[in-house]
Short mmCIF file of C-alpha atoms in Angstrom, two decimals:
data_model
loop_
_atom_site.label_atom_id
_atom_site.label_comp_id
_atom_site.label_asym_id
_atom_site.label_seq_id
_atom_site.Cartn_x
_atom_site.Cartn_y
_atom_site.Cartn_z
CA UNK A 197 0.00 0.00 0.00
CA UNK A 198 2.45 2.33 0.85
CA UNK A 199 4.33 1.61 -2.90
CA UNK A 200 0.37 2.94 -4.31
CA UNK A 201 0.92 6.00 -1.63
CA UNK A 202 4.00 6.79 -3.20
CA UNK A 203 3.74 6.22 -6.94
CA UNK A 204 -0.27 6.94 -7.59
CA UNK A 205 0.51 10.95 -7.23
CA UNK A 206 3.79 10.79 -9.56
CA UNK A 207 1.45 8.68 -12.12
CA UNK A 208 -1.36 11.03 -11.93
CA UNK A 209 0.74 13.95 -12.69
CA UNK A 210 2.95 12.14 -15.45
CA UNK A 211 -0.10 10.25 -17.09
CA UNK A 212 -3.23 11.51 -16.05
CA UNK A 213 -2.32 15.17 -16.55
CA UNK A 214 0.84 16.78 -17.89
CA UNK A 215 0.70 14.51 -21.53
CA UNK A 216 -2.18 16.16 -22.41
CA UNK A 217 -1.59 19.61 -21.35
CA UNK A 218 1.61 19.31 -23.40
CA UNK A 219 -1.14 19.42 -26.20
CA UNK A 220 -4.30 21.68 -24.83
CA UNK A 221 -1.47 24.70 -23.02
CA UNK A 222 -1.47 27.15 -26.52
CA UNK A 223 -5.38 26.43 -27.31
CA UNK A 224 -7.30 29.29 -26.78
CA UNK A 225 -9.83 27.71 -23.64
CA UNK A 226 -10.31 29.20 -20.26
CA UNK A 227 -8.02 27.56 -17.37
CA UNK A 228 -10.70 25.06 -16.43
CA UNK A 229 -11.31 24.24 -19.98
CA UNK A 230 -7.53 23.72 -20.32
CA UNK A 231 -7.14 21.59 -17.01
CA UNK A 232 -10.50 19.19 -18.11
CA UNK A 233 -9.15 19.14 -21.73
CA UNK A 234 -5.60 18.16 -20.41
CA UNK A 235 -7.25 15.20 -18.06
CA UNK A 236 -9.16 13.97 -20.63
CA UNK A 237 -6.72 13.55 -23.84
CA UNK A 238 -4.21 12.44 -21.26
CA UNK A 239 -6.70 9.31 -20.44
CA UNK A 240 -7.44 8.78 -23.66
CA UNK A 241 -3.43 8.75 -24.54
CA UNK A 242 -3.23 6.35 -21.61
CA UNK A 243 -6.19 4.18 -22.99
CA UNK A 244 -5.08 4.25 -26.94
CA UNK A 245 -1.47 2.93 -25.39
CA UNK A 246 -2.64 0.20 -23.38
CA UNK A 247 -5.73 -0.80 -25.92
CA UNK A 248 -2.52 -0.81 -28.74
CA UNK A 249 0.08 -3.16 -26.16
CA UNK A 250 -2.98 -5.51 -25.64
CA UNK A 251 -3.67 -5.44 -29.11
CA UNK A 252 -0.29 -6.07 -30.41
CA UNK A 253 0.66 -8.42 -28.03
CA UNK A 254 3.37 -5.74 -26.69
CA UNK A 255 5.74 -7.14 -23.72
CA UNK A 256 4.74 -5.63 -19.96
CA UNK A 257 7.74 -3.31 -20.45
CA UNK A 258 5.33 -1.74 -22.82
CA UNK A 259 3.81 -0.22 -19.88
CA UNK A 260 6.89 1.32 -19.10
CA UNK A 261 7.92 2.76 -21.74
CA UNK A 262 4.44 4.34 -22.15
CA UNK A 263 4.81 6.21 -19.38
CA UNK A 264 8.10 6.89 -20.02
CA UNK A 265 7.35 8.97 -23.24
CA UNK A 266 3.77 10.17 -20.93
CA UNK A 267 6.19 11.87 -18.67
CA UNK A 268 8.92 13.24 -21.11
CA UNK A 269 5.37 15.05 -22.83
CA UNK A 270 5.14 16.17 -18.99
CA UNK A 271 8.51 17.40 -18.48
CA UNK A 272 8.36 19.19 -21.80
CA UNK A 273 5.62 20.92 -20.47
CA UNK A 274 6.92 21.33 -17.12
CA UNK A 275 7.45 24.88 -17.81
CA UNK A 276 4.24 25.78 -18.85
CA UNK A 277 2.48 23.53 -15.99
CA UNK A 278 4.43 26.07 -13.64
CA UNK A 279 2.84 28.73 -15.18
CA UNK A 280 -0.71 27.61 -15.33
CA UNK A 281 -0.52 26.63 -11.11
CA UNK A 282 0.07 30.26 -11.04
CA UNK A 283 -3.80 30.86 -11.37
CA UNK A 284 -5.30 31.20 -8.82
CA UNK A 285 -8.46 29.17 -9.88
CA UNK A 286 -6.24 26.41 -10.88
CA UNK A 287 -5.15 26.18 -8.00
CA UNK A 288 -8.60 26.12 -5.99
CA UNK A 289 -9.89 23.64 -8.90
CA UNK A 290 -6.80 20.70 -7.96
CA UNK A 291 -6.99 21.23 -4.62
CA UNK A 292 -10.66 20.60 -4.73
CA UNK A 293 -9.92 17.40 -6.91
CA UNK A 294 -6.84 16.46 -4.18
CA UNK A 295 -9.95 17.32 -1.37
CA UNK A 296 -12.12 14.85 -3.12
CA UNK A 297 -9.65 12.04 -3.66
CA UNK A 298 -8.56 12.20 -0.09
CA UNK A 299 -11.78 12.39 0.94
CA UNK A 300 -12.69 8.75 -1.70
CA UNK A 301 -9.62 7.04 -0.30
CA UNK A 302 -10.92 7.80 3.60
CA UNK A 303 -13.88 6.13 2.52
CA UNK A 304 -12.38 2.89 0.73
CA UNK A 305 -10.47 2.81 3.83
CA UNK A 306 -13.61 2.04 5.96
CA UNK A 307 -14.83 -1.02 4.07
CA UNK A 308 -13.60 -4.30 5.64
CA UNK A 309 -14.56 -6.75 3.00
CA UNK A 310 -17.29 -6.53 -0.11
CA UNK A 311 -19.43 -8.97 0.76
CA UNK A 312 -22.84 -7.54 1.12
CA UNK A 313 -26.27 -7.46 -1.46
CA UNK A 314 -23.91 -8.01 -4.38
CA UNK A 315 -22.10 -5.02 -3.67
CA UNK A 316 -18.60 -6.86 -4.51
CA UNK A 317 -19.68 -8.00 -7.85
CA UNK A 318 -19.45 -4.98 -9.26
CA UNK A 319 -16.18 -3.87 -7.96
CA UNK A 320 -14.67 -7.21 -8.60
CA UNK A 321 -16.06 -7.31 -12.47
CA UNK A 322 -14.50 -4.03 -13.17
CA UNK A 323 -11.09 -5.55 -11.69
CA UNK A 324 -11.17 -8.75 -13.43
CA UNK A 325 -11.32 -6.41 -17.12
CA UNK A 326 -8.82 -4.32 -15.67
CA UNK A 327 -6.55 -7.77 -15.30
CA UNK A 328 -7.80 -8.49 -19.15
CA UNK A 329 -5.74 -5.91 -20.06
CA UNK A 330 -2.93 -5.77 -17.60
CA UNK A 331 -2.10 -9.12 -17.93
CA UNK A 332 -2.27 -9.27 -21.58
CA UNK A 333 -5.14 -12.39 -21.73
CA UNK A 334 -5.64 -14.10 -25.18
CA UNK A 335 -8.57 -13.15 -26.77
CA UNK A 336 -10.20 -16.54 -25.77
CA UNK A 337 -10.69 -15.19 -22.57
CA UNK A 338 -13.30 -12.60 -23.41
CA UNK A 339 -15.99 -14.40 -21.41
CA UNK A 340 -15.31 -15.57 -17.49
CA UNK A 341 -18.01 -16.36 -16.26
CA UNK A 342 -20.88 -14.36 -15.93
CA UNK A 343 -17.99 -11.35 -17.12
CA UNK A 344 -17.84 -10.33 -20.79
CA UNK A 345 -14.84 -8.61 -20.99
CA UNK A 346 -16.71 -6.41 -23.97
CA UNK A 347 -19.74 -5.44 -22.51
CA UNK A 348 -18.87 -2.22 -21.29
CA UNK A 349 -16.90 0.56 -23.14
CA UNK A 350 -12.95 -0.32 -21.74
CA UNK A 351 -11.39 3.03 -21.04
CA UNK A 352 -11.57 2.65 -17.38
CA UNK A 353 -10.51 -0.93 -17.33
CA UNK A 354 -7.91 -0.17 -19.90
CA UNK A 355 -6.55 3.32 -17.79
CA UNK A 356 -6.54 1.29 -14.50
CA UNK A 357 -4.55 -1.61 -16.11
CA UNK A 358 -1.89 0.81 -17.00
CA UNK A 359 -1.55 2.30 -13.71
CA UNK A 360 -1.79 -1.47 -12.09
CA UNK A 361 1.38 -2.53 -13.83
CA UNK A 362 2.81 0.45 -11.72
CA UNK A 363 1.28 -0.37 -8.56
CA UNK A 364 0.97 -4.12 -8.58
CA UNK A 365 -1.84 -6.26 -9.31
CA UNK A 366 -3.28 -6.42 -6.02
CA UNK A 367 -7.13 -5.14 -5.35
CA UNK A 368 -6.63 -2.55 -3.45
CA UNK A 369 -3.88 -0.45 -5.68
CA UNK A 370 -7.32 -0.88 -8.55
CA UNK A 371 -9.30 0.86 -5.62
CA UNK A 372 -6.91 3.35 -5.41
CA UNK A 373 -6.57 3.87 -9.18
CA UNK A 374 -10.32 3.89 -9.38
CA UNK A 375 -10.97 6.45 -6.75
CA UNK A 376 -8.18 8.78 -7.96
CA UNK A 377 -9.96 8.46 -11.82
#
């Protein structure tokens, strides 16, 4: 746990953030627009890399080298991420977000087990596609169960798998992942 303490905030800023604000900093959008724009097309970035290792059949180091050019977009950027925490709105807007994730992880922290009404199916579904695609399963493996890997749209499952190879495979580092997105 304390390895997800440690690398989930460096991961959020070098994946979730900085790639796509390396692309959004000279449009012509408000701050907020800028900082939503720059979440989003980062995700997606995260989500076309993962969906084209899984795809391809890529090694894990994949993963790493993902994020590796993620956070050289970042560090070109760096500069102009500098700049933009300067506002003053930016900076209420991420600390609201930072608020908010603190707030989900205080939460996750209170369940003991899922194991009531069902209420672990849905968690555990979610982590089992997540595993599809950080563990690079064969396409036979589309259906487990009462789990079609297809059924639902896999950007989240896709995102968190990327971040998992970071942070281990274990449950709660895909709670973490999955509170933080």
């Amino acid at each position: 746990m304390i390895r997800t303490c440690v690398l989930l905030p460096i991961l959020l800023l070098c994946c979730s953030f900085g790639p796509g604000f390396y692309f959004c900093r000279r449009l012509a959008w408000s701050p907020a627009e800028k900082a939503a724009g720059s979440f989003g097309l980062s995700l997606f970035l995260v989500y076309l890399g993962t969906l084209a290792i899984q795809a391809f059949r890529l090694p894990a180091f994949s993963h790493t080298v993902l994020t590796g050019i993620l956070a050289l977009l970042t560090l070109l950027a760096a500069r102009s991420i500098a700049d933009f925490f300067r506002d003053r709105e930016i900076r209420l807007l991420f600390a609201s977000y930072l608020w908010l994730l603190a707030w989900s992880l205080a939460l996750l922290a209170l369940v003991r087990n899922y194991s009531g009404a069902g209420v672990l199916w849905d968690w555990f579904e979610h982590y089992i596609r997540a595993m599809y695609f950080a563990e690079g399963w064969p396409a036979d493996r589309l259906h487990l169960g009462d789990i079609v890997i297809p059924s639902l749209p896999p950007l989240v499952n896709a995102v968190s798998a990327h971040f998992l190879h970071h942070l281990g495979r274990g449950f709660e580092g895909f709670l973490a992942v999955s509170a933080a997105h």
